[in-house]
Coordinates of C-alpha atoms in Angstrom, one line a residue:
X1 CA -10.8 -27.9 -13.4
X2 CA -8.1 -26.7 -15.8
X3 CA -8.5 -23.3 -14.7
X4 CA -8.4 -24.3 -11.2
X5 CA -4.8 -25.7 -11.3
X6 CA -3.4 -23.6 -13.8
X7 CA -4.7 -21.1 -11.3
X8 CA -2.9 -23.1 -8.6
X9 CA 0.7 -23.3 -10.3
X10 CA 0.2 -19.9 -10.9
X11 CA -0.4 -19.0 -7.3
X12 CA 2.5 -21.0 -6.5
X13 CA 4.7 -19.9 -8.7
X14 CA 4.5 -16.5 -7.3
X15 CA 4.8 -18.2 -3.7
X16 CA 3.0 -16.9 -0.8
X17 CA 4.9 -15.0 1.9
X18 CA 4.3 -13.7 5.6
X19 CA 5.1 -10.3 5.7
X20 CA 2.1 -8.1 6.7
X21 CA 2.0 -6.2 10.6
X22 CA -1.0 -7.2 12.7
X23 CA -2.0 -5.6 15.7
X24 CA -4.9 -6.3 18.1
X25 CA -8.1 -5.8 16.7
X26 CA -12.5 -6.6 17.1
X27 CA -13.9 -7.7 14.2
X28 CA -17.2 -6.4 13.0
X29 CA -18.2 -9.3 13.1
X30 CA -16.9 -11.0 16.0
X31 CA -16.7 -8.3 18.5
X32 CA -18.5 -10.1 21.5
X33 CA -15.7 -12.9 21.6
X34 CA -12.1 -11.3 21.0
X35 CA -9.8 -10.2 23.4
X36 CA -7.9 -7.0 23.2
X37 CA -5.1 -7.5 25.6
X38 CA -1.9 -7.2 24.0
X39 CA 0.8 -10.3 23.4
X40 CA 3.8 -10.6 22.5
X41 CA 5.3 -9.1 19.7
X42 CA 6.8 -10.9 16.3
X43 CA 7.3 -9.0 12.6
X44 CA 3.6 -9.4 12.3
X45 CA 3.4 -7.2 15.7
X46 CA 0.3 -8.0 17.7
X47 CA 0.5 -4.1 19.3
X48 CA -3.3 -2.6 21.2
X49 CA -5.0 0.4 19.2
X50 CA -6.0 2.9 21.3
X51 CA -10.1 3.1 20.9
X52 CA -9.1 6.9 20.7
X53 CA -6.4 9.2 20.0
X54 CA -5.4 11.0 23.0
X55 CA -6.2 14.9 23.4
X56 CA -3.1 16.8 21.9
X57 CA -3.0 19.4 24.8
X58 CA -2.3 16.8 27.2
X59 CA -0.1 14.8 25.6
X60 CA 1.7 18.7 25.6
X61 CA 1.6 19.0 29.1
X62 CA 2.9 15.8 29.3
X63 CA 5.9 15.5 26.9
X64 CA 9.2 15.5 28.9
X65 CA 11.6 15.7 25.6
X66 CA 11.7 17.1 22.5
X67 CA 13.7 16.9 19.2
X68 CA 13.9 18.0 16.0
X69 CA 14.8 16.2 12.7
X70 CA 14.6 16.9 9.1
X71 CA 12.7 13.7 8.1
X72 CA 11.2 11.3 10.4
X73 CA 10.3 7.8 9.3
X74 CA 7.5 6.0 11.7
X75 CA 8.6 2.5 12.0
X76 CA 11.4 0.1 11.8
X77 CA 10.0 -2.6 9.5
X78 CA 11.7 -3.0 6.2
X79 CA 10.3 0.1 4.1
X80 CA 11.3 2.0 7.3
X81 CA 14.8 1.0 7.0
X82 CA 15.0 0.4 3.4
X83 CA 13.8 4.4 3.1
X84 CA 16.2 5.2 6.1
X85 CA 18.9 3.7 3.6
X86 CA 18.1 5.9 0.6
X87 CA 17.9 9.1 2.1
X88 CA 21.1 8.7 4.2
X89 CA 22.9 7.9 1.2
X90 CA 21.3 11.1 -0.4
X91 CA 22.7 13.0 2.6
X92 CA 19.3 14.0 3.5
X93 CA 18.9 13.7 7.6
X94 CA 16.7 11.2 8.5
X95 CA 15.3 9.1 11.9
X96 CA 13.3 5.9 12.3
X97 CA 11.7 5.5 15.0
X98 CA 10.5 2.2 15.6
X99 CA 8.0 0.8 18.3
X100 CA 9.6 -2.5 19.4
X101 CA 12.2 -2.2 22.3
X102 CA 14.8 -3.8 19.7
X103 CA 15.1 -5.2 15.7
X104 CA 14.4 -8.8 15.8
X105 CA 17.0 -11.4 16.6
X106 CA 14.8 -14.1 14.9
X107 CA 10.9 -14.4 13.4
X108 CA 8.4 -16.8 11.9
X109 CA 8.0 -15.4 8.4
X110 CA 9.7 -15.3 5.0
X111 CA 10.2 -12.9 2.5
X112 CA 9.9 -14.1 -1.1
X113 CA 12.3 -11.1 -2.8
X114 CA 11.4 -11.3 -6.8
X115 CA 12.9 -9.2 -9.6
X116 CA 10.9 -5.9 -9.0
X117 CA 11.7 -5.9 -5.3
X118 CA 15.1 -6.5 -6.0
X119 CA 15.3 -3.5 -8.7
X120 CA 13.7 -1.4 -5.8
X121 CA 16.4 -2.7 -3.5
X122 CA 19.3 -2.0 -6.0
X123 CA 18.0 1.7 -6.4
X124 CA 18.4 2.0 -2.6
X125 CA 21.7 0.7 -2.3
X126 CA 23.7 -1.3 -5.1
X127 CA 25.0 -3.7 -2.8
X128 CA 21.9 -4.9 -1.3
X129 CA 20.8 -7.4 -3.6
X130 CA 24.3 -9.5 -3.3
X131 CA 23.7 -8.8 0.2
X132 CA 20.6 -10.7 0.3
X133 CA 21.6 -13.4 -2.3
X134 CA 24.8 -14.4 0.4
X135 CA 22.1 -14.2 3.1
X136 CA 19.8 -16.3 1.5
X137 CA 18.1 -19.1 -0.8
X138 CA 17.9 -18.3 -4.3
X139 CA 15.2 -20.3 -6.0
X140 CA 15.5 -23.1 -8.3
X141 CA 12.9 -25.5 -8.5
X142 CA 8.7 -25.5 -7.3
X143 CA 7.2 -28.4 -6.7
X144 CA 3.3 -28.3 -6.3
X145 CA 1.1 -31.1 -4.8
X146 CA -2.2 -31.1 -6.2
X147 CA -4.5 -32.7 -3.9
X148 CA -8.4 -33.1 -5.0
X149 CA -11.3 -33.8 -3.2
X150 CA -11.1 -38.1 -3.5
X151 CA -7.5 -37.8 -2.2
X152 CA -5.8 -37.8 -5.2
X153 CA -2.8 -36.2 -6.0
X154 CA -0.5 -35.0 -8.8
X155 CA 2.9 -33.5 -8.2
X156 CA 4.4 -30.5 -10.6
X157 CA 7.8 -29.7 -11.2
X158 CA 9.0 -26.5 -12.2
X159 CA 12.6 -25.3 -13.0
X160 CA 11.5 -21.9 -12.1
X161 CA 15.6 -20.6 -11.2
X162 CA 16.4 -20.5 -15.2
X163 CA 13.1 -19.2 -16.4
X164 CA 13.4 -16.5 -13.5
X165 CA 16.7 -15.5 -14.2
X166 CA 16.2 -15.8 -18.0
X167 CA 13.6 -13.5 -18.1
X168 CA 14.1 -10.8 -16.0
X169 CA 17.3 -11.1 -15.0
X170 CA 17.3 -12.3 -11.4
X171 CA 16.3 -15.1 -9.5
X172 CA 13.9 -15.1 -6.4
X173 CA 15.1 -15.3 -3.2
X174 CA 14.3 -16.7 0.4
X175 CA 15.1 -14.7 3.2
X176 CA 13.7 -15.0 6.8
X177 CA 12.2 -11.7 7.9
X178 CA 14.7 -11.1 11.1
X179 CA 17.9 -11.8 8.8
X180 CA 16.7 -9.1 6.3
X181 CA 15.9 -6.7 8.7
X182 CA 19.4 -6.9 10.5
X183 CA 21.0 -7.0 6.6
X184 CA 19.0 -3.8 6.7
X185 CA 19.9 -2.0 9.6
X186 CA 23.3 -3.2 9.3
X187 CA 23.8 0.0 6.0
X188 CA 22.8 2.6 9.0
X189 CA 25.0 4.6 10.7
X190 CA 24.2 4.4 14.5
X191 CA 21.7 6.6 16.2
X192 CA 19.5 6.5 13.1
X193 CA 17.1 4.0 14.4
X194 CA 15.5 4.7 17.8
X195 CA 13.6 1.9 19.6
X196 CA 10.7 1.8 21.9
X197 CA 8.9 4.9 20.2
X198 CA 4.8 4.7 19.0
X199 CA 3.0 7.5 17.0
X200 CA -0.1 8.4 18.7
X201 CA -1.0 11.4 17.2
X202 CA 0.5 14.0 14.6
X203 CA -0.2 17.5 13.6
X204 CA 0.8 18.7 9.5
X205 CA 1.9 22.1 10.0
X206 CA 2.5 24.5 7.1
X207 CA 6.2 24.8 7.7
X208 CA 6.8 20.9 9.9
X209 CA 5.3 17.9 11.0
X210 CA 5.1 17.1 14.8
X211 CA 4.6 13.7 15.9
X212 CA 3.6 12.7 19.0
X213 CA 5.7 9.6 20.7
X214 CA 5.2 7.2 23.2
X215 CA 7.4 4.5 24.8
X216 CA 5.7 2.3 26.1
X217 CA 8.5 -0.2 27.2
X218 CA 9.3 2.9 30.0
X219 CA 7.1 4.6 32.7
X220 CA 8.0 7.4 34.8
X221 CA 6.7 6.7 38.4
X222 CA 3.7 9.5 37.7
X223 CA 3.0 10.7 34.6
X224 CA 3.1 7.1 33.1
X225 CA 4.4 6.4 29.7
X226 CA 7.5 8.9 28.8
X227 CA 6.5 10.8 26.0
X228 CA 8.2 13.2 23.3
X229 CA 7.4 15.6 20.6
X230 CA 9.5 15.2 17.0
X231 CA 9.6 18.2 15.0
X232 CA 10.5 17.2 11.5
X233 CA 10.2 18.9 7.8
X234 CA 8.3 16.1 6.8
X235 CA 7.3 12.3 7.6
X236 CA 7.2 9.1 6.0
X237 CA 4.5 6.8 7.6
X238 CA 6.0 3.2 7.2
X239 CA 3.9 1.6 10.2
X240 CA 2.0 -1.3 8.7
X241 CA -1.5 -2.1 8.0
X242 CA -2.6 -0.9 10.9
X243 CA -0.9 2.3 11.0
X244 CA -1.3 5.0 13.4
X245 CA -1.0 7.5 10.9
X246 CA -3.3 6.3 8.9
X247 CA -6.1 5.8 11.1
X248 CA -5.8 9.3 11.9
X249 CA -5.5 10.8 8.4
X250 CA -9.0 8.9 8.1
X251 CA -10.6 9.0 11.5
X252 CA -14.0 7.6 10.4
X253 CA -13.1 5.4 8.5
X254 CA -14.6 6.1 5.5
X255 CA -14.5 3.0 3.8
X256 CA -10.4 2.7 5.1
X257 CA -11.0 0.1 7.7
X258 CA -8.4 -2.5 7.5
X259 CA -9.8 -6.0 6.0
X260 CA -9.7 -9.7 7.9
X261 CA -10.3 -12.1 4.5
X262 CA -11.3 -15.0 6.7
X263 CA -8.4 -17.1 6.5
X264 CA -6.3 -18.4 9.1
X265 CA -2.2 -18.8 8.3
X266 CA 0.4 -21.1 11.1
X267 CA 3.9 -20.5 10.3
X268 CA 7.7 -21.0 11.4
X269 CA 11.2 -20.8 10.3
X270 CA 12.6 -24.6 12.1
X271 CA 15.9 -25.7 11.4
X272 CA 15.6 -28.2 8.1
X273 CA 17.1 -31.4 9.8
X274 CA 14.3 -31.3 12.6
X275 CA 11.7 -31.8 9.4
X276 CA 11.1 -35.3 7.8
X277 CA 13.4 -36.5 4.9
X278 CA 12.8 -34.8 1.5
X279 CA 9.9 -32.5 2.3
X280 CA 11.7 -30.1 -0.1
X281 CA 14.5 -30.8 -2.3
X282 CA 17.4 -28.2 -1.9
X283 CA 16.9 -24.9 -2.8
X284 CA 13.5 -25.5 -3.5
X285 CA 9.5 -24.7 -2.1
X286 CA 7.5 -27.6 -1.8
X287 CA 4.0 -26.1 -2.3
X288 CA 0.5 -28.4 -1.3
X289 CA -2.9 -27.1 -1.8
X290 CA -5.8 -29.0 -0.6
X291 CA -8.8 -29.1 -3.1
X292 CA -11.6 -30.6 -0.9
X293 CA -13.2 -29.4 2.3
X294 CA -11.7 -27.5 3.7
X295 CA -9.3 -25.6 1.1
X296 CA -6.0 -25.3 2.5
X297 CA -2.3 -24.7 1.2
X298 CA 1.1 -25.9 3.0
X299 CA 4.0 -25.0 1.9
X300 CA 7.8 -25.9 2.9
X301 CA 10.4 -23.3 1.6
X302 CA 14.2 -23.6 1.6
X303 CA 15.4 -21.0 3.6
X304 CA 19.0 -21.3 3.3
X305 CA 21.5 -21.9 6.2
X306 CA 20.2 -25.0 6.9
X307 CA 16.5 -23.5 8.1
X308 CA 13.1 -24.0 6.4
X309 CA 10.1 -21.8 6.5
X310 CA 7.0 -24.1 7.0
X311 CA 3.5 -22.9 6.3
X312 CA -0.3 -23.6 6.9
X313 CA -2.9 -22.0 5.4
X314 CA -7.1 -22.3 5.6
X315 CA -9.2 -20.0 3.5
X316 CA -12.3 -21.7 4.2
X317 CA -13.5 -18.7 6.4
X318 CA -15.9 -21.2 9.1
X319 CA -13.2 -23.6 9.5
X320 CA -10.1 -20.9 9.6
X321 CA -11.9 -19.5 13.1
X322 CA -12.9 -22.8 14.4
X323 CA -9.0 -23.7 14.5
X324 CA -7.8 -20.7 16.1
X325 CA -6.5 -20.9 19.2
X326 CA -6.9 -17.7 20.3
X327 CA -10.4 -16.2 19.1
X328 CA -9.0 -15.1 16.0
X329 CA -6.2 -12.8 17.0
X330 CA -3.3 -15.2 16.8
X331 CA -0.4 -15.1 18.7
X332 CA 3.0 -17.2 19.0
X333 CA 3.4 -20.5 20.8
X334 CA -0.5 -20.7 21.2
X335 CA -1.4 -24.6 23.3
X336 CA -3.1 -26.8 21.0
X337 CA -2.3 -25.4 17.9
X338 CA -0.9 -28.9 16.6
X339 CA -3.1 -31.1 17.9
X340 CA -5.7 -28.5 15.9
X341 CA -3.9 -28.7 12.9
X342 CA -2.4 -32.4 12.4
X343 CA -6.0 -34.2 12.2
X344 CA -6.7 -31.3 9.0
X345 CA -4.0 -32.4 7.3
X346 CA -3.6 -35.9 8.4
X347 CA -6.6 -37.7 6.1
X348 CA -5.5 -35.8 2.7
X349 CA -1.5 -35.5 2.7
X350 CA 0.4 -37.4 5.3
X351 CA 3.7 -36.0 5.0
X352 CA 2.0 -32.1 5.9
X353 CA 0.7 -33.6 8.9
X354 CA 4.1 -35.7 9.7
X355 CA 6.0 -31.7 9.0
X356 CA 3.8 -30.2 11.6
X357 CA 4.1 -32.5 14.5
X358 CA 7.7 -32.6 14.3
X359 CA 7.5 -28.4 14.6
X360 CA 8.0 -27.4 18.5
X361 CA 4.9 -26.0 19.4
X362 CA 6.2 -23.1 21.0
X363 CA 8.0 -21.9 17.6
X364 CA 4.4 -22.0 16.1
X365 CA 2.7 -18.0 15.0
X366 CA -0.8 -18.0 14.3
X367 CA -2.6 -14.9 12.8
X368 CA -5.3 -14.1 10.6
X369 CA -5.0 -12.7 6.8
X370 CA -5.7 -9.1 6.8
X371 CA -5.1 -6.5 4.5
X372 CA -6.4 -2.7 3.1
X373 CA -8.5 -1.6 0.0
X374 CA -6.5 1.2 -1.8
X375 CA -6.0 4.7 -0.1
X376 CA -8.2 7.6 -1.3
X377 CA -4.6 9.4 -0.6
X378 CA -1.4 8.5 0.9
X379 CA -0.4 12.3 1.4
X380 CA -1.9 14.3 5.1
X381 CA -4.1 17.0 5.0
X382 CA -3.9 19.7 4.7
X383 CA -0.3 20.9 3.9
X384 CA 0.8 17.0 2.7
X385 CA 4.3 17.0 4.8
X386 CA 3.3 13.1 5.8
X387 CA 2.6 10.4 3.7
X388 CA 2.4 7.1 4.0
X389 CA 4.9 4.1 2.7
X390 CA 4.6 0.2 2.3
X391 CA 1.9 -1.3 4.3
X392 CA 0.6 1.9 5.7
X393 CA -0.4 2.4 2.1
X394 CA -1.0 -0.5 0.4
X395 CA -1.3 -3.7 2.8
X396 CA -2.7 -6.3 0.8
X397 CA -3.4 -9.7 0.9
X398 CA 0.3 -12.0 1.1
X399 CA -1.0 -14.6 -2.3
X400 CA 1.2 -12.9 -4.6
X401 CA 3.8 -12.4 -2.7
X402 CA 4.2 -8.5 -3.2
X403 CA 3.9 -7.2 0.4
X404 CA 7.4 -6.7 0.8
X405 CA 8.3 -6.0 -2.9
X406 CA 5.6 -3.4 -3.4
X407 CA 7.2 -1.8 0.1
X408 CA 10.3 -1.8 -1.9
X409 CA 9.4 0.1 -4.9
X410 CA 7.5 2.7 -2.6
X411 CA 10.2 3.1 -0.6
X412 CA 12.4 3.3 -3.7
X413 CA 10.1 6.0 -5.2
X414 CA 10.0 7.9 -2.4
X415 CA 13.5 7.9 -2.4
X416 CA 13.9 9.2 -5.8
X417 CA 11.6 11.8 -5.5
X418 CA 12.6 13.0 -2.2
X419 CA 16.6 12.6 -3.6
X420 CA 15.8 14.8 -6.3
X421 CA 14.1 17.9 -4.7
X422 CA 17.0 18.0 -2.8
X423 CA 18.8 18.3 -5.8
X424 CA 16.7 21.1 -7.2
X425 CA 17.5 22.9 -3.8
X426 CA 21.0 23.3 -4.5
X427 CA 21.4 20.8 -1.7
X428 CA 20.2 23.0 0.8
X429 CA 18.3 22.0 3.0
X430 CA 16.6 25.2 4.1
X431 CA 15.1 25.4 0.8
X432 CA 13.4 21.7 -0.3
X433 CA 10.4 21.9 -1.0
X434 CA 9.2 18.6 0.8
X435 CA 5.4 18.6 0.0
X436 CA 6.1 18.8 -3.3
X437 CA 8.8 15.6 -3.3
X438 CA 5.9 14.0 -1.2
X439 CA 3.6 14.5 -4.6
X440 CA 5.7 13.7 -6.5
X441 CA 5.9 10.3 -5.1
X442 CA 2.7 9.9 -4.6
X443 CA 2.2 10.9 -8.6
X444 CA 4.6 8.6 -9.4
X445 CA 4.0 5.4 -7.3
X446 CA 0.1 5.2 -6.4
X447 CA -1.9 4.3 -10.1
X448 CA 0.1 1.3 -10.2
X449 CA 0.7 0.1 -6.3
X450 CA -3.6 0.5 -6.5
X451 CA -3.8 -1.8 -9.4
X452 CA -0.7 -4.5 -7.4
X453 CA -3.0 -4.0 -4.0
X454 CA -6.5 -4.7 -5.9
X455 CA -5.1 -7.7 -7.6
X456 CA -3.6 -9.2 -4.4
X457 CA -6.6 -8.8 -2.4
X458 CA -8.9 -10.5 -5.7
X459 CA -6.4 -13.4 -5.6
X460 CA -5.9 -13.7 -1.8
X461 CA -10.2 -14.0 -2.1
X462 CA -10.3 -16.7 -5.0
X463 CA -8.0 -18.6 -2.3
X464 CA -11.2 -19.5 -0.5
X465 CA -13.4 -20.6 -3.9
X466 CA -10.7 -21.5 -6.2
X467 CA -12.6 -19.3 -8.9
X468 CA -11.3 -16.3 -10.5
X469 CA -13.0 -14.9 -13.5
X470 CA -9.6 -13.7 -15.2
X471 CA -8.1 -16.2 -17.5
X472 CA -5.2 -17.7 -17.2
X473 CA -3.3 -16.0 -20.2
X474 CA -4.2 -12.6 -18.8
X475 CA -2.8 -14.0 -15.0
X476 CA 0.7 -14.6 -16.4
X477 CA 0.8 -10.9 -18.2
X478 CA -0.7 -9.3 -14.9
X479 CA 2.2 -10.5 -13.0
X480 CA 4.8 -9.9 -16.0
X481 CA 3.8 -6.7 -15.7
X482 CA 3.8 -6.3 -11.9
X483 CA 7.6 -8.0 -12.1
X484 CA 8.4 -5.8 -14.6
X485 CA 9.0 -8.3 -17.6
X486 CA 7.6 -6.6 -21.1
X487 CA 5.7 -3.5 -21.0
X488 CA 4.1 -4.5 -24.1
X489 CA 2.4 -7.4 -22.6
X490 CA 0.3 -5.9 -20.1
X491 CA -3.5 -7.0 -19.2
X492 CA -5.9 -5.8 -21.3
X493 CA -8.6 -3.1 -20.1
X494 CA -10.9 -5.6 -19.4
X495 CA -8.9 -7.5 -17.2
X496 CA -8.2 -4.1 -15.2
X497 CA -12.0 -3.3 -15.5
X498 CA -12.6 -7.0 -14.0
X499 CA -9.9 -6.3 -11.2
X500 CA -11.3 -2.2 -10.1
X501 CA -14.8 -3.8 -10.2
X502 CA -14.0 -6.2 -7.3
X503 CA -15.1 -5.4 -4.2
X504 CA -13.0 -7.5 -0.8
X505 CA -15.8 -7.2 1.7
X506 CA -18.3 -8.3 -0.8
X507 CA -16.4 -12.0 -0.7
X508 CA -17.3 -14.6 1.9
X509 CA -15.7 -14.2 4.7
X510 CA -14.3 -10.8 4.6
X511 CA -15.0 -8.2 7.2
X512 CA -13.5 -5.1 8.5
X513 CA -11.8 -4.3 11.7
X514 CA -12.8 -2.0 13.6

């Protein structure tokens, strides 16, 4: 029981965010029942895969424009933009094109930005972590309900501001996902982010990259969706978990399938005076988890500006897809969803259930827990002028709250890298070697994003059994590490032995999507 709950406040303390991209999908598993006709979109983007790429030639014949850019970035997300950022202020040319007909104007989800994401940040662009800190919540206090199977409860309180800020420097912060996406794209000049563009194909050419666009928010009246051909030196793949690019740098899969962990997650971003009375105090996440049958974890999260981000989380994988209201696939504003929900919570923490039926049911995203093992490679074959960034290469299970940081620090790196064999060029951009700055991030960034990605996904797992087999002492140094506290204290070998040997799709629950 002791490891359970330190466990717990560990888990907590980290606080779980809502970051990953979705996108239609069959499980293996439950292919017979789900539906692949598209909805609507939110940050976690419920967007159709094609069951096949198109043929190439007629998607030629087809194209009515093309254009030509020195470095194309697929997707508009925050490592899109973030990346977008670095390079323009390295004066290297760069597009995003992004596949929703606009940036968001509000969402459902929260980012949890800790230290290492904020270092990332700061590499991009000095400003931006002030930036976010005025936008935001910075944290000061956690409080974790403990609730065990005979109804019981204990309450924790954790001045977590101070020991944040103590040790590395900064504080966490709450931001909702549409506010740091428009802080975002408010550093671009205009015309660097293009809307209403898809990647269904690309082709790594020894001297460019040519990507294949769709828009599928515009038809012509007979050749269907308008499509155009980008020629670009190089390309940076920042199109979420279920990336276009990725699927086709490893067209059978091969063990790359994208992973559903068997957990269900309901979430919204409601103003905080539409909530009971003291759900959290200011500047605070009030965190619940649920010990009995089923396991599930609430949480209510200071936003700032006077909005709270409410959460609703069941890892018990039979009892996560008998509460969907939509097969599985999720979707905003789905009927039912509270009258689902409330009775779950209702008999083992009153105030959770008195949250969600004040929470418009219309404002309410449900959508199931996916994520990716680590990539054999993040670089295209076979001249390497595409790789892949964020999600795209390391999508991983939201528990520790590093979807979005990890993004960062790729973005960051690819950055640098990129930044600097520009450099080497003499600033000319006829003579980069972009492959090589590709490597070069790759080199740089992958061993350790594997190791974040791996841990995430173990943790994410232990979520439905409340076991882990690390102990608690080496828990704390894996995330000092990952925050980047004291490179001295880092797990030991057989923590890391413990963490390569897991296996995702071996857990209950888990199953890819195909």
């Amino acid at each position: 029981m002791i490891r359970v709950i330190a466990l717990i406040i560990i888990q907590a303390l980290l606080h779980l965010t809502t970051t990953a991209t979705t996108t239609a999908f069959t499980f293996t598993t439950l292919s017979s029942t789900m539906s692949t006709t598209p909805v609507e979109d939110t940050e976690w983007g419920l967007a159709q895969i094609p069951s096949q790429l198109p043929n190439d030639r007629n998607l030629v014949e087809e194209e009515q424009e093309e254009e030509a850019v020195e470095v194309a970035i697929i997707g508009g997300g925050l490592a899109g933009l973030a990346m977008a950022i670095g390079l323009t202020r390295a004066n290297i040319p760069c597009k995003v094109f992004e596949r929703a007909p606009q940036l968001r104007s509000n969402s459902q989800g929260i980012l949890a930005l800790q230290p290492n994401g904020m270092r990332a940040l700061e590499n991009i662009h000095p400003d931006l972590p002030d930036m976010i800190v005025q936008a935001g919540c910075e944290r000061e206090e956690l409080v974790i309900t403990t609730i065990q199977a005979d109804g019981s409860q204990q309450d924790t309180i954790k001045k977590t501001g101070l020991e944040i800020m103590q040790k590395y420097g900064r504080k966490k912060v709450g931001l909702t996902w549409h506010k740091m996406q428009q802080l975002l794209a408010s550093l671009l000049p205009d015309g660097v982010v293009v809307t209403s563009r898809s990647l269904v194909s690309f082709q790594d050419n020894e001297h460019e990259v040519i990507l294949h666009l769709v828009d599928n928010h515009h038809h012509s009246t007979t050749n269907g969706p308008k499509r155009t051909r980008v020629r670009a030196k190089v390309a940076l793949a920042c199109d979420g978990v279920f990336s276009a690019a990725r699927r086709q740098m490893f067209p059978d899969n091969n063990n790359d399938a994208p992973l559903y962990f068997g957990q269900l997650n309901w979430a919204t971003v409601i103003d905080t005076d539409k909530l009971p009375p003291n759900v959290h105090p200011p500047s605070a996440v009030h965190y619940f988890v649920h010990e009995g049958q089923p396991r599930w974890m609430s949480m209510l999260n200071d936003g700032g500006s006077g909005q709270t981000f409410w959460q609703f989380r069941v890892a018990d994988p039979e009892m996560a897809l008998s509460l969907s209201r939509n097969k599985g696939r999720g979707g905003l504003g789905l009927p039912g969803v509270k009258e689902t929900l409330i009775p779950v919570a209702q008999s083992s923490c009153p105030l959770v259930a008195e949250a969600i039926a004040c929470i418009p049911e219309n404002q309410i995203f449900e959508r199931s827990i996916v994520g990716r093992r680590p990539a054999a490679t993040w670089l295209s074959q076979p001249h390497g002028r595409l790789a892949l960034v964020g999600d795209s290469a390391h999508g991983m299970h939201p528990n520790i709250a590093q979807g979005a940081n990890s993004s960062f620090e790729s973005a960051a790196a690819a950055v640098t890298a990129m930044a600097e064999e520009y450099q080497k060029s003499g600033n000319n951009l006829q003579e980069v070697d972009w492959p090589a700055a590709l490597r070069t991030y790759q080199e740089r960034r992958k061993p350790k994003a594997d190791k974040v990605q791996r841990w995430a996904n173990m943790m994410g797992c232990s979520q439905a059994t409340g076991l882990v087999d690390v102990p608690k002492e080496e828990m704390a140094k894996m995330m000092d590490w990952i925050l980047g506290g004291d490179p001295e204290n880092h797990p030991s070998q057989e923590t890391m032995d413990i963490i390569f040997a897991f296996d995702p799709s071996s857990h209950p629950g888990v199953s890819e999507i195909l």
